[in-house]
CSV table of N, CA and C in Angstrom, one decimal:
chain,number,residue,atom,x,y,z
A,1,MET,N,-9.6,26.5,1.1
A,1,MET,CA,-9.2,27.3,2.6
A,1,MET,C,-9.2,26.2,3.3
A,2,THR,N,-7.3,26.3,4.2
A,2,THR,CA,-7.8,25.3,4.9
A,2,THR,C,-7.8,25.5,6.6
A,3,ARG,N,-8.6,24.2,6.9
A,3,ARG,CA,-8.0,23.7,8.5
A,3,ARG,C,-8.2,22.1,8.9
A,4,ARG,N,-7.6,22.4,10.5
A,4,ARG,CA,-7.7,21.4,10.8
A,4,ARG,C,-8.3,19.5,9.8
A,5,THR,N,-9.6,20.0,10.3
A,5,THR,CA,-10.6,19.4,10.4
A,5,THR,C,-11.3,19.5,9.1
A,6,ALA,N,-11.3,20.2,8.0
A,6,ALA,CA,-11.7,20.5,6.7
A,6,ALA,C,-11.4,21.4,5.8
A,7,LEU,N,-11.4,20.7,4.2
A,7,LEU,CA,-11.1,21.7,3.2
A,7,LEU,C,-12.4,22.2,2.2
A,8,THR,N,-12.3,23.0,2.6
A,8,THR,CA,-12.7,23.7,2.1
A,8,THR,C,-12.5,24.8,0.3
A,9,ILE,N,-13.1,23.9,-1.0
A,9,ILE,CA,-13.1,23.1,-1.7
A,9,ILE,C,-14.0,24.8,-2.9
A,10,PRO,N,-13.5,26.1,-3.3
A,10,PRO,CA,-14.4,27.2,-4.3
A,10,PRO,C,-15.2,26.1,-4.7
A,11,GLN,N,-16.1,26.2,-4.6
A,11,GLN,CA,-17.7,25.9,-6.1
A,11,GLN,C,-17.1,26.1,-7.2
A,12,ASP,N,-16.3,26.9,-8.4
A,12,ASP,CA,-15.6,26.9,-9.9
A,12,ASP,C,-14.3,26.3,-10.0
A,13,MET,N,-14.3,25.1,-8.4
A,13,MET,CA,-13.5,24.7,-9.2
A,13,MET,C,-12.7,23.9,-10.2
A,14,PRO,N,-11.9,23.7,-11.6
A,14,PRO,CA,-11.6,22.9,-12.5
A,14,PRO,C,-10.9,22.3,-12.0
A,15,ILE,N,-12.0,21.0,-13.0
A,15,ILE,CA,-11.4,19.4,-12.0
A,15,ILE,C,-10.2,19.3,-12.3
A,16,ASP,N,-8.9,20.0,-13.6
A,16,ASP,CA,-7.3,19.2,-13.4
A,16,ASP,C,-7.0,20.2,-12.3
A,17,VAL,N,-7.4,21.3,-11.8
A,17,VAL,CA,-6.7,21.6,-10.6
A,17,VAL,C,-7.3,21.6,-9.4
A,18,TRP,N,-8.6,20.4,-9.1
A,18,TRP,CA,-9.2,19.6,-8.2
A,18,TRP,C,-8.4,18.8,-8.2
A,19,ARG,N,-8.0,18.0,-9.1
A,19,ARG,CA,-7.0,16.8,-9.2
A,19,ARG,C,-5.5,16.9,-9.2
A,20,ASN,N,-5.3,18.3,-9.5
A,20,ASN,CA,-3.8,17.9,-8.9
A,20,ASN,C,-3.7,18.3,-6.9
A,21,LEU,N,-4.3,19.2,-6.7
A,21,LEU,CA,-4.6,19.2,-5.0
A,21,LEU,C,-5.3,17.6,-4.4
A,22,GLY,N,-5.9,17.2,-4.9
A,22,GLY,CA,-5.8,15.8,-5.0
A,22,GLY,C,-4.1,14.8,-4.8
A,23,ARG,N,-3.3,15.2,-6.1
A,23,ARG,CA,-1.8,14.4,-5.8
A,23,ARG,C,-1.3,15.7,-4.8
A,24,GLN,N,-1.4,16.6,-4.1
A,24,GLN,CA,-0.4,16.9,-3.5
A,24,GLN,C,-1.5,16.1,-2.4
A,25,ILE,N,-2.0,16.7,-1.8
A,25,ILE,CA,-2.9,15.5,-0.3
A,25,ILE,C,-2.0,14.1,-0.3
A,26,PHE,N,-2.6,13.6,-1.3
A,26,PHE,CA,-1.9,12.2,-1.2
A,26,PHE,C,-0.8,12.2,-1.5
A,27,VAL,N,0.4,13.7,-1.2
A,27,VAL,CA,1.9,12.8,-1.5
A,27,VAL,C,2.8,13.5,0.6
A,28,ILE,N,1.3,15.1,0.4
A,28,ILE,CA,1.8,14.7,1.7
A,28,ILE,C,1.3,13.7,2.9
A,29,THR,N,0.2,13.2,2.2
A,29,THR,CA,-0.1,11.8,3.8
A,29,THR,C,0.8,11.4,3.4
A,30,ASP,N,1.3,10.8,2.5
A,30,ASP,CA,2.1,9.3,2.2
A,30,ASP,C,3.7,9.7,2.3
A,31,SER,N,3.6,11.1,3.0
A,31,SER,CA,5.4,11.1,3.0
A,31,SER,C,5.6,11.5,4.7
A,32,SER,N,4.2,12.2,5.3
A,32,SER,CA,4.9,12.1,6.7
A,32,SER,C,5.1,11.4,7.3
A,33,GLY,N,5.8,10.0,7.9
A,33,GLY,CA,6.0,8.5,8.0
A,33,GLY,C,7.6,9.4,7.5
A,34,TRP,N,8.0,8.3,6.6
A,34,TRP,CA,9.2,10.2,6.7
A,34,TRP,C,9.9,10.9,7.0
A,35,TRP,N,8.5,12.3,6.8
A,35,TRP,CA,9.4,12.9,7.9
A,35,TRP,C,8.7,13.2,8.5
A,36,LEU,N,8.0,12.5,9.5
A,36,LEU,CA,8.4,12.3,11.2
A,36,LEU,C,9.9,12.1,11.1
A,37,GLY,N,9.9,10.3,11.0
A,37,GLY,CA,11.2,9.7,11.3
A,37,GLY,C,12.6,11.0,10.7
A,38,ASP,N,12.6,11.4,9.8
A,38,ASP,CA,13.6,12.6,9.8
A,38,ASP,C,13.5,13.9,10.8
A,39,TRP,N,12.9,14.1,10.4
A,39,TRP,CA,12.0,15.9,12.0
A,39,TRP,C,13.1,14.7,13.0
A,40,LEU,N,12.2,13.8,13.5
A,40,LEU,CA,12.9,12.8,15.7
A,40,LEU,C,14.6,12.9,15.0
A,41,ILE,N,14.9,12.3,13.6
A,41,ILE,CA,16.5,12.1,13.5
A,41,ILE,C,17.8,13.0,13.8
A,42,PHE,N,16.5,14.0,12.4
A,42,PHE,CA,17.2,15.4,13.4
A,42,PHE,C,17.8,15.5,15.3
A,43,GLY,N,15.9,15.5,15.8
A,43,GLY,CA,16.3,16.3,17.0
A,43,GLY,C,16.9,16.0,17.5
A,44,GLN,N,17.3,14.6,17.5
A,44,GLN,CA,17.8,13.1,18.6
A,44,GLN,C,19.4,14.2,18.3
A,45,ALA,N,19.5,13.8,16.6
A,45,ALA,CA,20.8,15.0,16.4
A,45,ALA,C,21.2,16.9,17.5
A,46,ASN,N,20.3,17.2,17.2
A,46,ASN,CA,21.0,18.8,17.5
A,46,ASN,C,19.6,19.3,19.1
A,47,PHE,N,18.5,18.2,19.8
A,47,PHE,CA,18.3,18.8,20.6
A,47,PHE,C,18.2,17.4,21.9
A,48,PRO,N,17.7,18.1,22.7
A,48,PRO,CA,17.6,17.8,23.9
A,48,PRO,C,15.9,17.1,24.5
A,49,ASP,N,15.8,15.9,25.2
A,49,ASP,CA,14.6,15.5,24.8
A,49,ASP,C,13.3,15.4,24.2
A,50,ARG,N,14.4,15.1,23.0
A,50,ARG,CA,13.3,15.5,21.7
A,50,ARG,C,12.4,14.2,21.4
A,51,TYR,N,12.3,13.2,22.0
A,51,TYR,CA,10.4,12.8,22.4
A,51,TYR,C,10.0,14.0,23.7
A,52,LYS,N,9.8,13.3,24.6
A,52,LYS,CA,9.3,14.3,25.2
A,52,LYS,C,8.4,16.0,25.0
A,53,ARG,N,9.4,16.9,23.9
A,53,ARG,CA,9.3,17.9,22.6
A,53,ARG,C,8.4,16.9,20.8
A,54,ALA,N,8.5,16.2,21.1
A,54,ALA,CA,7.7,15.3,19.4
A,54,ALA,C,6.3,15.4,20.6
A,55,ILE,N,6.1,15.0,21.1
A,55,ILE,CA,4.9,14.4,21.9
A,55,ILE,C,4.1,15.3,22.4
A,56,ALA,N,5.1,16.4,22.7
A,56,ALA,CA,3.6,18.0,22.9
A,56,ALA,C,4.2,18.2,21.8
A,57,GLU,N,4.2,18.2,20.5
A,57,GLU,CA,4.1,19.7,19.1
A,57,GLU,C,3.1,18.4,18.3
A,58,THR,N,3.2,17.1,18.8
A,58,THR,CA,1.9,16.3,18.4
A,58,THR,C,1.4,15.2,18.4
A,59,SER,N,2.0,15.2,19.2
A,59,SER,CA,0.4,14.1,19.4
A,59,SER,C,0.9,13.1,19.8
A,60,LEU,N,1.0,12.3,19.2
A,60,LEU,CA,2.1,11.1,18.8
A,60,LEU,C,1.9,10.4,19.7
A,61,ASP,N,1.8,9.2,19.7
A,61,ASP,CA,2.5,8.4,21.9
A,61,ASP,C,3.4,7.9,21.3
A,62,TYR,N,4.9,7.7,22.3
A,62,TYR,CA,6.3,7.7,22.0
A,62,TYR,C,6.4,6.6,21.2
A,63,GLN,N,5.6,5.1,21.5
A,63,GLN,CA,5.7,4.3,20.6
A,63,GLN,C,6.1,4.5,19.2
A,64,THR,N,4.6,5.7,18.5
A,64,THR,CA,4.8,5.5,17.1
A,64,THR,C,6.1,6.7,17.0
A,65,LEU,N,6.4,7.4,17.9
A,65,LEU,CA,7.5,8.1,17.7
A,65,LEU,C,8.4,7.4,17.3
A,66,ARG,N,8.4,6.7,17.5
A,66,ARG,CA,9.6,5.8,17.7
A,66,ARG,C,10.2,5.0,16.8
A,67,ASN,N,8.9,4.1,16.4
A,67,ASN,CA,9.3,3.4,15.1
A,67,ASN,C,9.1,4.8,13.4
A,68,TYR,N,8.1,5.7,13.9
A,68,TYR,CA,8.8,6.6,12.5
A,68,TYR,C,9.9,6.3,12.6
A,69,ALA,N,10.7,7.0,13.9
A,69,ALA,CA,12.9,7.4,14.4
A,69,ALA,C,13.0,5.7,13.5
A,70,TRP,N,12.7,4.6,13.8
A,70,TRP,CA,13.1,3.4,13.8
A,70,TRP,C,13.5,3.2,12.4
A,71,VAL,N,12.3,3.5,11.3
A,71,VAL,CA,12.4,2.6,9.7
A,71,VAL,C,12.9,3.9,9.7
A,72,ALA,N,13.2,5.0,9.5
A,72,ALA,CA,14.2,6.1,9.0
A,72,ALA,C,15.3,6.2,9.0
A,73,ARG,N,15.9,5.7,10.1
A,73,ARG,CA,17.1,5.3,10.2
A,73,ARG,C,17.6,4.4,9.6
A,74,GLN,N,16.7,3.2,9.4
A,74,GLN,CA,17.0,1.4,8.7
A,74,GLN,C,18.0,1.9,6.5
A,75,PHE,N,16.3,3.2,6.0
A,75,PHE,CA,16.9,3.5,5.4
A,75,PHE,C,17.1,5.1,4.8
A,76,ALA,N,18.7,4.8,4.5
A,76,ALA,CA,19.4,5.9,4.1
A,76,ALA,C,18.2,6.7,3.2
A,77,PRO,N,18.0,8.1,3.6
A,77,PRO,CA,16.7,8.6,2.0
A,77,PRO,C,17.5,8.3,0.1
A,78,GLU,N,18.4,7.7,0.0
A,78,GLU,CA,18.8,7.4,-1.1
A,78,GLU,C,18.6,5.8,-1.8
A,79,ARG,N,18.3,5.2,-0.3
A,79,ARG,CA,17.4,3.4,-0.6
A,79,ARG,C,15.9,3.7,-0.2
A,80,ARG,N,14.9,4.4,-0.6
A,80,ARG,CA,13.7,4.6,0.5
A,80,ARG,C,13.2,4.5,-1.4
A,81,ARG,N,12.3,3.8,-1.3
A,81,ARG,CA,11.8,3.5,-2.5
A,81,ARG,C,11.1,4.9,-3.2
A,82,GLU,N,10.4,5.4,-4.5
A,82,GLU,CA,9.7,6.0,-4.2
A,82,GLU,C,7.8,5.8,-4.2
A,83,ARG,N,8.3,4.0,-5.5
A,83,ARG,CA,6.7,4.1,-5.5
A,83,ARG,C,6.3,2.9,-4.1
A,84,LEU,N,7.0,3.3,-3.1
A,84,LEU,CA,6.8,1.7,-2.0
A,84,LEU,C,6.1,2.9,-0.7
A,85,SER,N,4.8,2.8,0.1
A,85,SER,CA,4.2,3.0,1.6
A,85,SER,C,6.2,3.1,2.1
A,86,PHE,N,5.2,4.2,3.2
A,86,PHE,CA,6.3,3.6,4.4
A,86,PHE,C,5.9,2.3,5.0
A,87,GLN,N,5.2,2.0,4.9
A,87,GLN,CA,4.6,0.9,5.3
A,87,GLN,C,5.3,-0.1,4.5
A,88,HIS,N,6.0,-0.3,3.4
A,88,HIS,CA,6.5,-1.1,2.7
A,88,HIS,C,7.3,-0.8,3.2
A,89,HIS,N,8.4,-0.1,3.8
A,89,HIS,CA,9.3,-0.4,4.6
A,89,HIS,C,9.5,-0.6,5.5
A,90,ALA,N,8.5,0.1,6.7
A,90,ALA,CA,8.5,-0.7,7.8
A,90,ALA,C,8.8,-2.2,7.7
A,91,GLU,N,8.2,-2.4,6.6
A,91,GLU,CA,7.7,-4.3,6.4
A,91,GLU,C,8.9,-5.4,6.5
A,92,VAL,N,10.3,-4.3,6.1
A,92,VAL,CA,11.5,-5.4,6.2
A,92,VAL,C,12.5,-4.7,6.6
A,93,ALA,N,12.0,-3.7,7.9
A,93,ALA,CA,13.2,-3.2,8.2
A,93,ALA,C,14.2,-3.5,9.0
A,94,SER,N,13.7,-5.0,9.9
A,94,SER,CA,14.0,-5.6,10.9
A,94,SER,C,14.9,-6.1,10.1
A,95,LEU,N,15.5,-6.8,8.5
A,95,LEU,CA,16.0,-7.3,7.8
A,95,LEU,C,17.1,-6.5,7.3
A,96,ASP,N,18.2,-7.7,7.1
A,96,ASP,CA,19.6,-7.0,7.0
A,96,ASP,C,19.2,-6.3,5.5
A,97,THR,N,19.9,-5.3,5.1
A,97,THR,CA,20.2,-4.8,3.6
A,97,THR,C,19.9,-4.9,2.5
A,98,ASP,N,20.3,-6.3,2.0
A,98,ASP,CA,20.3,-7.4,1.7
A,98,ASP,C,19.2,-7.9,1.5
A,99,GLN,N,18.5,-8.2,2.4
A,99,GLN,CA,16.8,-8.7,2.2
A,99,GLN,C,15.5,-7.7,1.9
A,100,GLN,N,16.3,-6.1,2.6
A,100,GLN,CA,15.0,-5.2,2.2
A,100,GLN,C,15.2,-4.7,1.3
A,101,ASP,N,16.6,-5.0,0.1
A,101,ASP,CA,16.3,-4.5,-0.7
A,101,ASP,C,16.1,-5.5,-2.1
A,102,LEU,N,15.3,-7.1,-1.6
A,102,LEU,CA,15.4,-8.1,-2.5
A,102,LEU,C,13.6,-8.4,-2.2
A,103,TRP,N,13.4,-8.3,-0.9
A,103,TRP,CA,11.7,-8.2,-0.7
A,103,TRP,C,10.8,-6.7,-1.4
A,104,LEU,N,12.2,-5.2,-1.2
A,104,LEU,CA,11.1,-4.1,-2.7
A,104,LEU,C,11.3,-3.6,-3.0
A,105,THR,N,12.1,-4.5,-3.9
A,105,THR,CA,12.6,-4.9,-4.9
A,105,THR,C,11.3,-5.9,-5.7
A,106,ARG,N,11.2,-6.3,-4.8
A,106,ARG,CA,9.8,-7.8,-5.0
A,106,ARG,C,8.4,-6.8,-5.1
A,107,ALA,N,8.3,-6.3,-3.8
A,107,ALA,CA,6.9,-5.6,-4.1
A,107,ALA,C,6.8,-4.4,-5.3
A,108,GLU,N,8.0,-3.4,-5.4
A,108,GLU,CA,7.9,-3.0,-7.2
A,108,GLU,C,7.6,-3.3,-8.1
A,109,GLN,N,8.0,-4.7,-8.4
A,109,GLN,CA,8.1,-5.7,-10.0
A,109,GLN,C,6.6,-6.0,-9.4
A,110,PHE,N,6.2,-6.9,-9.3
A,110,PHE,CA,4.8,-6.8,-8.7
A,110,PHE,C,3.6,-6.8,-8.3
A,111,THR,N,4.4,-5.1,-7.4
A,111,THR,CA,3.4,-4.0,-6.8
A,111,THR,C,2.4,-4.7,-6.4
A,112,TRP,N,2.9,-5.0,-5.5
A,112,TRP,CA,2.5,-5.6,-3.5
A,112,TRP,C,2.1,-5.2,-3.0
A,113,SER,N,1.2,-4.6,-2.5
A,113,SER,CA,0.2,-4.0,-1.6
A,113,SER,C,1.2,-4.1,0.3
A,114,ARG,N,1.3,-3.4,1.2
A,114,ARG,CA,1.9,-3.6,2.4
A,114,ARG,C,1.3,-5.0,2.7
A,115,ASN,N,0.4,-5.9,2.4
A,115,ASN,CA,0.2,-6.5,3.4
A,115,ASN,C,0.2,-7.6,2.0
A,116,GLU,N,0.2,-8.1,1.4
A,116,GLU,CA,0.9,-8.5,0.4
A,116,GLU,C,2.3,-9.6,0.6
A,117,LEU,N,2.7,-7.2,0.8
A,117,LEU,CA,4.4,-7.9,0.7
A,117,LEU,C,5.0,-8.7,2.4
A,118,ARG,N,3.2,-8.6,3.1
A,118,ARG,CA,4.3,-9.0,4.6
A,118,ARG,C,3.8,-10.5,4.3
A,119,ARG,N,3.1,-11.0,3.7
A,119,ARG,CA,2.4,-12.4,2.9
A,119,ARG,C,3.4,-13.5,2.7
A,120,GLN,N,3.7,-12.5,1.5
A,120,GLN,CA,4.6,-13.5,0.3
A,120,GLN,C,6.2,-13.6,1.7
A,121,ILE,N,6.6,-12.3,2.2
A,121,ILE,CA,7.9,-12.6,3.2
A,121,ILE,C,7.7,-13.7,4.4
A,122,ARG,N,5.8,-13.4,5.2
A,122,ARG,CA,6.1,-14.8,6.5
A,122,ARG,C,5.8,-16.5,5.1
A,123,ALA,N,5.8,-16.3,4.1
A,123,ALA,CA,5.4,-17.4,3.6
A,123,ALA,C,6.8,-17.7,3.1
A,124,SER,N,7.7,-17.2,2.8
A,124,SER,CA,9.1,-17.5,2.0
A,124,SER,C,9.5,-18.1,3.2
A,125,ARG,N,9.4,-17.6,4.5
A,125,ARG,CA,9.9,-18.1,5.9
A,125,ARG,C,9.6,-19.7,6.1
A,126,ASN,N,8.1,-19.8,5.9
A,126,ASN,CA,7.7,-21.0,6.1
A,126,ASN,C,7.7,-22.0,5.0
A,127,GLY,N,7.9,-21.7,4.1
A,127,GLY,CA,8.6,-22.7,3.4
A,127,GLY,C,9.1,-23.0,2.6
A,128,GLY,N,10.2,-21.5,2.2
A,128,GLY,CA,11.6,-21.1,1.6
A,128,GLY,C,11.4,-20.3,0.6
A,129,GLU,N,10.5,-20.3,0.2
A,129,GLU,CA,9.4,-19.9,-1.7
A,129,GLU,C,8.4,-19.2,-1.4
A,130,PRO,N,8.8,-17.8,-1.6
A,130,PRO,CA,7.0,-17.0,-1.6
A,130,PRO,C,6.1,-17.7,-2.3
A,131,ALA,N,5.0,-17.4,-2.0
A,131,ALA,CA,3.5,-17.8,-2.2
A,131,ALA,C,3.4,-17.3,-3.5
A,132,ASP,N,2.6,-17.9,-5.0
A,132,ASP,CA,2.3,-17.1,-6.3
A,132,ASP,C,2.3,-15.7,-5.3
A,133,PRO,N,1.6,-14.7,-6.3
A,133,PRO,CA,1.7,-13.3,-6.2
A,133,PRO,C,0.2,-13.4,-5.9
A,134,VAL,N,-0.1,-12.7,-5.2
A,134,VAL,CA,-1.9,-12.0,-5.6
A,134,VAL,C,-2.2,-11.1,-6.7
A,135,VAL,N,-2.9,-11.0,-7.8
A,135,VAL,CA,-2.5,-9.9,-8.6
A,135,VAL,C,-3.7,-9.2,-8.0
A,136,GLN,N,-4.7,-7.9,-7.9
A,136,GLN,CA,-6.1,-7.3,-7.8
A,136,GLN,C,-6.2,-7.3,-8.9
A,137,ILE,N,-7.2,-7.1,-9.9
A,137,ILE,CA,-8.0,-6.9,-11.0
A,137,ILE,C,-9.2,-6.3,-10.7
A,138,GLN,N,-9.7,-4.8,-10.9
A,138,GLN,CA,-10.4,-4.1,-10.5
A,138,GLN,C,-11.7,-4.6,-12.0
A,139,LEU,N,-12.8,-5.1,-12.3
A,139,LEU,CA,-13.6,-4.9,-12.9
A,139,LEU,C,-15.0,-3.9,-12.5
A,140,ASN,N,-15.7,-3.1,-14.3
A,140,ASN,CA,-16.5,-1.7,-13.0
A,140,ASN,C,-17.6,-3.0,-14.5
A,141,LEU,N,-19.0,-2.5,-13.6
A,141,LEU,CA,-19.6,-3.8,-15.0
A,141,LEU,C,-21.2,-2.4,-14.8
A,142,ILE,N,-22.1,-2.9,-15.0
A,142,ILE,CA,-23.7,-2.5,-15.1
A,142,ILE,C,-24.5,-3.8,-13.9
A,143,ALA,N,-25.1,-2.8,-13.5
A,143,ALA,CA,-25.8,-3.2,-11.9
A,143,ALA,C,-26.3,-4.5,-12.5
A,144,ASP,N,-26.9,-4.8,-13.2
A,144,ASP,CA,-27.9,-5.6,-14.3
A,144,ASP,C,-27.1,-7.1,-13.8
A,145,ARG,N,-26.0,-7.2,-14.4
A,145,ARG,CA,-24.7,-7.6,-14.9
A,145,ARG,C,-24.4,-7.8,-13.5
A,146,ARG,N,-23.8,-7.1,-13.1
A,146,ARG,CA,-23.6,-7.5,-11.0
A,146,ARG,C,-24.5,-8.5,-10.2
A,147,GLN,N,-26.0,-7.9,-10.5
A,147,GLN,CA,-26.8,-8.5,-10.2
A,147,GLN,C,-27.4,-10.1,-10.3
A,148,LEU,N,-27.5,-10.1,-11.7
A,148,LEU,CA,-27.6,-11.7,-12.7
A,148,LEU,C,-26.1,-12.3,-12.3
A,149,TRP,N,-24.6,-12.1,-11.7
A,149,TRP,CA,-24.1,-12.5,-11.6
A,149,TRP,C,-23.9,-13.3,-10.4
A,150,GLN,N,-24.8,-12.3,-8.9
A,150,GLN,CA,-25.0,-12.6,-7.9
A,150,GLN,C,-25.8,-13.5,-7.3
A,151,GLN,N,-27.2,-14.2,-8.6
A,151,GLN,CA,-28.0,-14.8,-8.6
A,151,GLN,C,-27.7,-16.1,-8.8
A,152,ALA,N,-26.4,-16.0,-9.8
A,152,ALA,CA,-25.7,-17.1,-10.2
A,152,ALA,C,-25.1,-18.2,-8.9
A,153,ALA,N,-24.3,-17.0,-8.3
A,153,ALA,CA,-23.5,-17.6,-7.2
A,153,ALA,C,-24.2,-18.2,-6.1
A,154,GLU,N,-25.3,-17.4,-6.0
A,154,GLU,CA,-26.4,-17.7,-4.6
A,154,GLU,C,-26.9,-18.8,-5.2
A,155,VAL,N,-27.8,-19.7,-6.1
A,155,VAL,CA,-27.5,-21.0,-6.7
A,155,VAL,C,-26.4,-22.4,-7.2
A,156,THR,N,-25.2,-21.4,-6.9
A,156,THR,CA,-24.6,-22.7,-7.2
A,156,THR,C,-24.0,-22.2,-5.1
A,157,GLN,N,-24.7,-21.3,-4.7
A,157,GLN,CA,-24.1,-21.8,-2.8
A,157,GLN,C,-22.8,-21.1,-2.4
A,158,GLN,N,-22.5,-20.4,-4.2
A,158,GLN,CA,-21.0,-19.6,-3.7
A,158,GLN,C,-21.1,-18.0,-3.1
A,159,ASP,N,-19.8,-17.7,-3.0
A,159,ASP,CA,-19.9,-16.6,-2.2
A,159,ASP,C,-19.4,-15.7,-3.7
A,160,LEU,N,-20.0,-14.6,-4.1
A,160,LEU,CA,-19.6,-13.3,-5.5
A,160,LEU,C,-18.6,-14.1,-6.6
A,161,MET,N,-17.1,-13.9,-6.2
A,161,MET,CA,-16.3,-13.6,-5.9
A,161,MET,C,-15.3,-14.8,-6.3
A,162,VAL,N,-15.8,-15.5,-5.1
A,162,VAL,CA,-15.7,-17.6,-5.6
A,162,VAL,C,-16.4,-17.6,-7.0
A,163,TRP,N,-17.6,-17.6,-6.6
A,163,TRP,CA,-18.1,-17.2,-8.8
A,163,TRP,C,-17.3,-17.6,-9.3
A,164,ILE,N,-17.1,-16.1,-9.5
A,164,ILE,CA,-16.7,-15.3,-10.5
A,164,ILE,C,-15.2,-15.9,-10.5
A,165,VAL,N,-14.2,-16.4,-9.8
A,165,VAL,CA,-12.4,-17.0,-10.6
A,165,VAL,C,-12.7,-18.2,-11.2
A,166,ASP,N,-14.0,-18.7,-10.3
A,166,ASP,CA,-14.2,-20.7,-10.6
A,166,ASP,C,-14.9,-20.4,-12.8
A,167,SER,N,-16.4,-19.1,-12.4
A,167,SER,CA,-16.7,-19.6,-13.4
A,167,SER,C,-15.0,-18.6,-15.0
A,168,LEU,N,-14.2,-18.2,-14.8
A,168,LEU,CA,-12.9,-17.7,-14.9
A,168,LEU,C,-12.3,-18.7,-15.6
A,169,ASP,N,-12.0,-19.7,-14.3
A,169,ASP,CA,-11.4,-20.9,-14.4
A,169,ASP,C,-11.3,-22.1,-15.6
A,170,ARG,N,-12.9,-22.4,-15.5
A,170,ARG,CA,-14.0,-23.4,-16.3
A,170,ARG,C,-13.7,-22.2,-18.1
A,171,ALA,N,-14.4,-21.4,-17.7
A,171,ALA,CA,-13.2,-20.4,-19.1
A,171,ALA,C,-12.2,-20.7,-19.9
A,172,ALA,N,-10.9,-20.5,-19.1
A,172,ALA,CA,-9.6,-20.4,-19.4
A,172,ALA,C,-9.7,-22.5,-20.1
A,173,ALA,N,-9.7,-23.4,-19.5
A,173,ALA,CA,-9.9,-23.9,-19.4
A,173,ALA,C,-10.4,-25.0,-20.3
A,174,THR,N,-11.4,-24.3,-21.2
A,174,THR,CA,-12.1,-25.0,-22.2
A,174,THR,C,-11.8,-24.0,-23.6
A,175,GLN,N,-11.7,-22.9,-23.5
A,175,GLN,CA,-10.3,-22.2,-24.1
A,175,GLN,C,-9.1,-22.9,-24.9
A,176,ILE,N,-8.8,-23.4,-23.9
A,176,ILE,CA,-7.0,-24.5,-24.1
A,176,ILE,C,-7.1,-25.4,-24.4
A,177,GLU,N,-8.0,-26.1,-23.7
A,177,GLU,CA,-8.5,-27.4,-24.1
A,177,GLU,C,-8.7,-27.7,-25.3
A,178,SER,N,-9.5,-26.9,-26.5
A,178,SER,CA,-10.6,-26.4,-27.4
A,178,SER,C,-10.6,-25.1,-28.3
A,179,PRO,N,-9.0,-24.8,-28.1
A,179,PRO,CA,-8.9,-23.1,-28.6
A,179,PRO,C,-10.0,-22.9,-30.1
A,180,PRO,N,-10.4,-22.2,-30.0
A,180,PRO,CA,-11.7,-22.0,-31.2
A,180,PRO,C,-10.7,-22.0,-32.5
A,181,ALA,N,-11.1,-22.0,-33.5
A,181,ALA,CA,-10.7,-21.9,-34.7
A,181,ALA,C,-10.8,-20.0,-35.0
A,182,VAL,N,-8.8,-20.2,-36.0
A,182,VAL,CA,-8.2,-19.1,-36.4
A,182,VAL,C,-9.1,-18.7,-37.6
A,183,SER,N,-9.6,-17.4,-38.3
A,183,SER,CA,-9.6,-17.7,-39.2
A,183,SER,C,-8.6,-16.8,-40.6
A,184,SER,N,-8.8,-17.3,-41.8
A,184,SER,CA,-7.6,-16.4,-42.1
A,184,SER,C,-8.3,-15.1,-43.0
């Protein structure tokens, strides 16, 4: 059962149904920028006072609605990248078509977040070359190990993430300099 402010889920819902529901909610959320933009473009072509009506129907402000419509106009549906968010497209919407496609392809290829795409575009404008891509790695630890690493980071007066990266860099350099013998 749904309401604007709540989703009531039956206690006996099986996990596969629960996961499918989550995917459906994500699709709605992830698609809403495109849908609003396309809705406004249709309204422009077919109805007068579309923004006045759209503000009344959505409670969104004028500039937000204009942004949705502007981005949607920059990308015909066949050019929109399913694997990238509306926000990825908004980041490159002001570029020419070839540049849009180039940056969206890179974002897909390197699985960049919207913020990383923005960073890469800025870096290329400042120095001519894209910055080294940042790759996000997830590490699941038992609590005791995290606590041990945190203590080690504090001893060296480093942030935990800095300590982890530094430790991995040193371990990699050691392995490269003197790789372990391969047993036959």
